[in-house]
Structures are given as C-alpha cells and as structure tokens.
C-alpha cells in the first residue's frame, strides 16, 4: 500500500535534494573541479546521497534505483526511483528548468511522483487516486480542441534517434507552437495547463516514472508512441497530453511519413 506517510516522506526527500543542489547552481567552480568532475555531477551525487540516507533509515526494506548510485534491493515490491537532476544541460547553463524526480513504484507501477524545481521552489506532486498538486494546491490540465491550438514541448531535436525526428516534425507542423528545452519541467507545465502536448524519445525509467502520477492526477494522459501505457519495459518514447481527446491526433501525426524501414 502507498500511504500518506509515503507521500510525506517523498516530500522530505525532495526537500533534502533541493538543499543539496542549490549551492551548486550558477556557482563559480574555478579550481574545485578537476577535469572529470563537473558541478552537475557533484550536485547530482550530493542530492542522491541525501535522499538515499533518508530512505535507508526510514524504509530499509524498499528498493532504490538511482541515476548516480545504481540499484539496491531491485527485487523489492516497493522501489523508489530517483533522478536527482533531470535536465543537466539546463542546470549547467543556469536555467532553472531542470528538476529532481522522485517516484515510488509498487509491483512496477508508479504510485507517487514528484517533479521538484529547487531554484524556483516549484513542486508538482502526484499520487495515484489523488489530484495532482502544485505547491500544495490542486492543478488540472486544460482542454485543447485541436492540434492547431496546441502548444507542443520537447527537450531538443537531438534526442530523436533515426527517423523519429521526422515524425516529430510532422506533429510540430500541425501544432500552433513548439517550445524547446525543459526536460521534466514540461510535464509539470502540462499538468498545470500551460502546455498541451509533450513528446519525447530516448527516456530511461528514471526519467519517466515520476511523470505519470503527476500528469494523470491532473487529468492528462501518458502513453508510448504506440498508444500503450508506460511501463518499465518501454522503448523510452513517450507522449503526454493534457486533453486525452487529443491522443489519437498525436499518434496519427507521429505515424505519418512512416515508410517501411
């Protein structure tokens, strides 16, 4: 069972990660960092170490999958999935649109998801069966009557392997606007009703797990490029829509120009 205590713990984990990350953001690193150490790896490690030390105390039998320190107790029924800094390039460039991702999965399904932006102190919290909140207040996605009204967001063209970039371009051509950059932050903006569609490829489990409860608890929907639910065995291609009525339009646009490969 995922409980209110788990949700409070997840918020504590996000607080600890933010405290660890903030000193590194837009700081000057003249001599401290040798060639193999960037501010982001230092911040990543500090944040994940802070989270893990709390989890080891509070939930010693739960599993942990983290981007920096690997997997602990991977056979556990409950597993916390951590990405201390999602949006490395934004972090390095001093753009406060990266995020800390914290998810709790049970039997492989995400039941809690947090997207935390520690500089702007913005936090989206999703929990299965509960409305998504932004800084403690419920948020909902917005209606979108057609792709020609939609704002589409994605992190960058370089993340679409092979021909998937061409499919994305077809979709972008049908949308009103496309905004670039943002990583996990875009999914929070979608949950709050500022963005209508997010489409990405090449994501890993730690990039995705926290997003699902946030998007779906706000009334949106997430699926893969085949329209199937997101699970840990997916190929990393994801679609998030604020208005579930637009899923088919997005899938159809992404399927266009699909020659036999």
Tab-separated table of C-alpha atoms in Angstrom:
chain	number	residue	atom	x	y	z
A	1	UNK	CA	0.000	0.000	0.000
A	2	UNK	CA	1.110	3.514	-0.761
A	3	UNK	CA	0.118	5.723	2.161
A	4	UNK	CA	0.022	9.345	3.181
A	5	UNK	CA	3.225	8.650	5.140
A	6	UNK	CA	4.946	7.667	1.902
A	7	UNK	CA	3.794	10.936	0.359
A	8	UNK	CA	5.144	12.963	3.286
A	9	UNK	CA	8.422	11.049	3.072
A	10	UNK	CA	8.667	11.711	-0.671
A	11	UNK	CA	8.284	15.442	0.024
A	12	UNK	CA	11.058	15.231	2.634
A	13	UNK	CA	13.281	13.541	0.053
A	14	UNK	CA	12.630	16.380	-2.402
A	15	UNK	CA	13.449	18.955	0.310
A	16	UNK	CA	16.752	17.212	1.053
A	17	UNK	CA	17.672	17.023	-2.644
A	18	UNK	CA	16.931	20.725	-3.145
A	19	UNK	CA	19.099	21.684	-0.164
A	20	UNK	CA	21.950	19.657	-1.658
A	21	UNK	CA	21.561	21.096	-5.179
A	22	UNK	CA	21.089	24.823	-4.558
A	23	UNK	CA	24.685	25.643	-3.545
A	24	UNK	CA	25.952	24.308	-6.897
A	25	UNK	CA	23.549	26.213	-9.161
A	26	UNK	CA	25.167	29.137	-11.049
A	27	UNK	CA	28.151	28.891	-8.716
A	28	UNK	CA	31.729	29.511	-9.852
A	29	UNK	CA	33.917	26.423	-9.941
A	30	UNK	CA	37.321	27.704	-10.784
A	31	UNK	CA	39.686	25.307	-9.080
A	32	UNK	CA	37.500	22.913	-7.136
A	33	UNK	CA	36.617	20.702	-10.055
A	34	UNK	CA	39.164	18.562	-11.823
A	35	UNK	CA	38.650	17.530	-15.434
A	36	UNK	CA	36.386	14.592	-14.618
A	37	UNK	CA	34.109	16.467	-12.205
A	38	UNK	CA	31.508	18.953	-13.306
A	39	UNK	CA	29.242	20.930	-10.995
A	40	UNK	CA	26.341	18.861	-12.159
A	41	UNK	CA	27.895	15.523	-11.198
A	42	UNK	CA	28.779	16.964	-7.795
A	43	UNK	CA	25.240	18.286	-7.317
A	44	UNK	CA	23.710	15.046	-8.624
A	45	UNK	CA	25.727	12.927	-6.220
A	46	UNK	CA	25.096	15.164	-3.231
A	47	UNK	CA	21.348	15.141	-3.886
A	48	UNK	CA	21.063	11.396	-4.439
A	49	UNK	CA	23.245	10.638	-1.413
A	50	UNK	CA	20.991	12.848	0.743
A	51	UNK	CA	17.879	11.034	-0.490
A	52	UNK	CA	19.387	7.573	-0.033
A	53	UNK	CA	20.494	8.225	3.529
A	54	UNK	CA	16.912	9.152	4.477
A	55	UNK	CA	15.460	6.115	2.677
A	56	UNK	CA	17.918	3.707	4.300
A	57	UNK	CA	16.777	4.974	7.703
A	58	UNK	CA	13.043	5.263	7.028
A	59	UNK	CA	12.348	2.474	4.507
A	60	UNK	CA	15.186	-0.065	4.878
A	61	UNK	CA	13.365	-2.832	3.002
A	62	UNK	CA	12.350	-0.739	-0.047
A	63	UNK	CA	14.391	-0.914	-3.226
A	64	UNK	CA	16.145	2.110	-4.738
A	65	UNK	CA	17.042	2.784	-8.364
A	66	UNK	CA	19.086	5.939	-8.737
A	67	UNK	CA	20.821	7.506	-11.694
A	68	UNK	CA	24.057	8.097	-9.785
A	69	UNK	CA	24.436	5.205	-7.340
A	70	UNK	CA	22.721	2.340	-9.106
A	71	UNK	CA	20.257	-0.197	-7.788
A	72	UNK	CA	19.698	-1.523	-4.270
A	73	UNK	CA	17.237	-4.351	-3.462
A	74	UNK	CA	15.886	-4.467	-7.008
A	75	UNK	CA	13.566	-7.379	-6.134
A	76	UNK	CA	11.626	-5.348	-3.552
A	77	UNK	CA	7.878	-4.918	-4.042
A	78	UNK	CA	8.278	-1.169	-3.486
A	79	UNK	CA	11.040	0.678	-5.282
A	80	UNK	CA	11.987	4.361	-5.134
A	81	UNK	CA	13.261	5.693	-8.460
A	82	UNK	CA	15.441	8.793	-8.333
A	83	UNK	CA	16.815	11.247	-10.866
A	84	UNK	CA	18.464	13.991	-8.807
A	85	UNK	CA	18.972	16.360	-11.757
A	86	UNK	CA	16.845	15.783	-14.829
A	87	UNK	CA	17.927	18.469	-17.293
A	88	UNK	CA	21.703	18.540	-16.945
A	89	UNK	CA	22.189	20.965	-19.838
A	90	UNK	CA	19.745	23.460	-18.326
A	91	UNK	CA	21.466	23.143	-14.946
A	92	UNK	CA	24.910	23.836	-16.420
A	93	UNK	CA	23.548	26.785	-18.413
A	94	UNK	CA	21.995	28.297	-15.296
A	95	UNK	CA	18.409	27.797	-16.493
A	96	UNK	CA	16.096	26.914	-13.575
A	97	UNK	CA	14.015	24.478	-15.616
A	98	UNK	CA	15.740	21.272	-14.562
A	99	UNK	CA	14.097	19.139	-11.900
A	100	UNK	CA	14.550	16.475	-9.273
A	101	UNK	CA	12.407	13.407	-9.982
A	102	UNK	CA	11.293	11.095	-7.196
A	103	UNK	CA	8.934	8.164	-7.786
A	104	UNK	CA	7.669	5.280	-5.707
A	105	UNK	CA	6.634	2.207	-7.676
A	106	UNK	CA	4.738	-0.807	-6.398
A	107	UNK	CA	4.898	-4.019	-8.391
A	108	UNK	CA	6.334	-1.933	-11.240
A	109	UNK	CA	3.632	0.770	-11.336
A	110	UNK	CA	4.380	4.356	-10.265
A	111	UNK	CA	2.121	5.275	-7.322
A	112	UNK	CA	3.821	8.536	-6.262
A	113	UNK	CA	5.641	11.043	-8.465
A	114	UNK	CA	7.302	14.345	-7.611
A	115	UNK	CA	8.743	16.898	-10.045
A	116	UNK	CA	10.661	19.441	-7.966
A	117	UNK	CA	12.337	22.617	-9.244
A	118	UNK	CA	14.536	23.600	-6.300
A	119	UNK	CA	15.581	27.069	-7.505
A	120	UNK	CA	12.113	28.445	-8.273
A	121	UNK	CA	10.804	26.272	-5.402
A	122	UNK	CA	8.092	24.812	-7.567
A	123	UNK	CA	6.849	21.305	-6.834
A	124	UNK	CA	4.327	19.097	-8.569
A	125	UNK	CA	3.166	16.105	-6.529
A	126	UNK	CA	1.142	13.223	-7.950
A	127	UNK	CA	-0.234	10.234	-6.076
A	128	UNK	CA	-2.428	7.514	-7.509
A	129	UNK	CA	-6.097	8.230	-6.774
A	130	UNK	CA	-5.385	11.832	-5.691
A	131	UNK	CA	-5.489	15.114	-7.588
A	132	UNK	CA	-2.056	16.437	-8.563
A	133	UNK	CA	-0.914	19.468	-6.605
A	134	UNK	CA	1.419	22.350	-7.445
A	135	UNK	CA	2.941	23.879	-4.301
A	136	UNK	CA	0.115	22.293	-2.323
A	137	UNK	CA	-2.843	23.421	-4.468
A	138	UNK	CA	-4.671	21.118	-6.913
A	139	UNK	CA	-3.984	21.705	-10.617
A	140	UNK	CA	-5.625	20.438	-13.779
A	141	UNK	CA	-4.637	20.215	-17.403
A	142	UNK	CA	-6.552	22.305	-19.931
A	143	UNK	CA	-8.841	21.377	-22.771
A	144	UNK	CA	-7.419	21.500	-26.264
A	145	UNK	CA	-9.891	21.379	-29.141
A	146	UNK	CA	-7.395	20.563	-31.877
A	147	UNK	CA	-3.689	20.335	-32.650
A	148	UNK	CA	-3.853	23.782	-34.272
A	149	UNK	CA	-4.471	25.205	-30.780
A	150	UNK	CA	-1.812	23.105	-29.060
A	151	UNK	CA	1.484	24.140	-27.522
A	152	UNK	CA	3.898	21.249	-28.012
A	153	UNK	CA	7.038	20.907	-25.886
A	154	UNK	CA	10.125	18.719	-26.147
A	155	UNK	CA	13.659	18.869	-24.826
A	156	UNK	CA	15.551	19.005	-28.117
A	157	UNK	CA	15.757	17.721	-31.699
A	158	UNK	CA	18.989	15.853	-30.935
A	159	UNK	CA	17.085	13.389	-28.735
A	160	UNK	CA	15.060	11.838	-31.559
A	161	UNK	CA	17.020	8.881	-32.939
A	162	UNK	CA	16.744	7.711	-36.522
A	163	UNK	CA	13.563	8.694	-38.302
A	164	UNK	CA	11.654	9.602	-35.143
A	165	UNK	CA	12.750	13.223	-35.669
A	166	UNK	CA	10.884	13.321	-38.975
A	167	UNK	CA	7.734	12.034	-37.293
A	168	UNK	CA	8.083	14.680	-34.603
A	169	UNK	CA	8.397	17.371	-37.298
A	170	UNK	CA	5.102	16.281	-38.843
A	171	UNK	CA	3.411	16.673	-35.461
A	172	UNK	CA	5.107	20.020	-34.784
A	173	UNK	CA	3.885	21.272	-38.165
A	174	UNK	CA	0.295	20.665	-37.081
A	175	UNK	CA	0.637	22.365	-33.667
A	176	UNK	CA	0.327	26.082	-33.008
A	177	UNK	CA	3.703	26.446	-31.268
A	178	UNK	CA	6.641	24.278	-30.311
A	179	UNK	CA	8.845	25.119	-27.324
A	180	UNK	CA	12.290	23.552	-26.872
A	181	UNK	CA	14.165	22.612	-23.712
A	182	UNK	CA	12.675	21.810	-20.360
A	183	UNK	CA	13.043	18.080	-19.682
A	184	UNK	CA	10.746	17.104	-16.787
A	185	UNK	CA	9.636	20.716	-16.255
A	186	UNK	CA	7.424	20.486	-19.354
A	187	UNK	CA	5.321	17.749	-17.744
A	188	UNK	CA	4.688	19.965	-14.734
A	189	UNK	CA	3.652	22.798	-17.045
A	190	UNK	CA	1.320	20.375	-18.835
A	191	UNK	CA	-0.224	19.310	-15.517
A	192	UNK	CA	-0.806	22.984	-14.666
A	193	UNK	CA	-2.478	23.695	-18.013
A	194	UNK	CA	0.213	25.805	-19.729
A	195	UNK	CA	1.411	23.233	-22.270
A	196	UNK	CA	-0.829	20.803	-24.185
A	197	UNK	CA	1.462	18.064	-25.509
A	198	UNK	CA	4.921	16.737	-24.627
A	199	UNK	CA	6.565	14.198	-26.934
A	200	UNK	CA	9.967	12.650	-26.334
A	201	UNK	CA	12.169	9.702	-27.250
A	202	UNK	CA	15.121	8.019	-25.587
A	203	UNK	CA	13.938	8.409	-21.999
A	204	UNK	CA	15.020	5.980	-19.295
A	205	UNK	CA	12.954	4.623	-16.416
A	206	UNK	CA	14.284	7.249	-14.002
A	207	UNK	CA	13.215	9.975	-16.463
A	208	UNK	CA	9.643	8.679	-16.743
A	209	UNK	CA	8.428	7.052	-13.516
A	210	UNK	CA	7.682	10.260	-11.583
A	211	UNK	CA	5.900	11.922	-14.510
A	212	UNK	CA	2.988	9.506	-14.822
A	213	UNK	CA	1.253	10.175	-11.459
A	214	UNK	CA	1.729	13.943	-11.931
A	215	UNK	CA	0.261	14.060	-15.452
A	216	UNK	CA	-2.558	11.592	-14.870
A	217	UNK	CA	-3.559	13.037	-11.485
A	218	UNK	CA	-4.060	16.399	-13.211
A	219	UNK	CA	-6.392	14.868	-15.804
A	220	UNK	CA	-3.840	14.258	-18.543
A	221	UNK	CA	-2.737	11.029	-20.113
A	222	UNK	CA	0.610	9.405	-20.850
A	223	UNK	CA	1.348	6.615	-23.302
A	224	UNK	CA	4.074	5.412	-25.620
A	225	UNK	CA	4.200	6.116	-29.370
A	226	UNK	CA	2.021	3.048	-29.962
A	227	UNK	CA	-0.638	4.361	-27.582
A	228	UNK	CA	0.199	1.754	-24.919
A	229	UNK	CA	0.546	2.549	-21.190
A	230	UNK	CA	4.032	3.428	-19.986
A	231	UNK	CA	5.833	0.630	-18.178
A	232	UNK	CA	9.396	-0.252	-17.291
A	233	UNK	CA	9.837	-2.318	-20.441
A	234	UNK	CA	9.067	0.524	-22.863
A	235	UNK	CA	11.414	1.887	-25.535
A	236	UNK	CA	11.654	5.353	-23.985
A	237	UNK	CA	9.320	7.052	-26.454
A	238	UNK	CA	6.599	8.890	-24.578
A	239	UNK	CA	3.610	11.116	-25.233
A	240	UNK	CA	1.881	13.235	-22.606
A	241	UNK	CA	-1.322	15.090	-23.427
A	242	UNK	CA	-3.316	17.414	-21.238
A	243	UNK	CA	-6.541	16.616	-23.061
A	244	UNK	CA	-6.962	12.855	-23.539
A	245	UNK	CA	-9.163	13.540	-26.571
A	246	UNK	CA	-6.016	14.562	-28.491
A	247	UNK	CA	-4.127	11.275	-28.037
A	248	UNK	CA	-5.311	9.842	-31.347
A	249	UNK	CA	-4.422	13.045	-33.237
A	250	UNK	CA	-0.907	12.932	-31.811
A	251	UNK	CA	-0.481	9.223	-32.591
A	252	UNK	CA	-1.737	9.772	-36.133
A	253	UNK	CA	0.635	12.688	-36.745
A	254	UNK	CA	3.605	10.732	-35.376
A	255	UNK	CA	2.739	7.777	-37.638
A	256	UNK	CA	2.850	9.958	-40.776
A	257	UNK	CA	5.772	9.651	-43.124
A	258	UNK	CA	6.322	6.175	-41.757
A	259	UNK	CA	7.867	4.443	-44.748
A	260	UNK	CA	8.879	0.831	-44.466
A	261	UNK	CA	12.238	0.785	-42.705
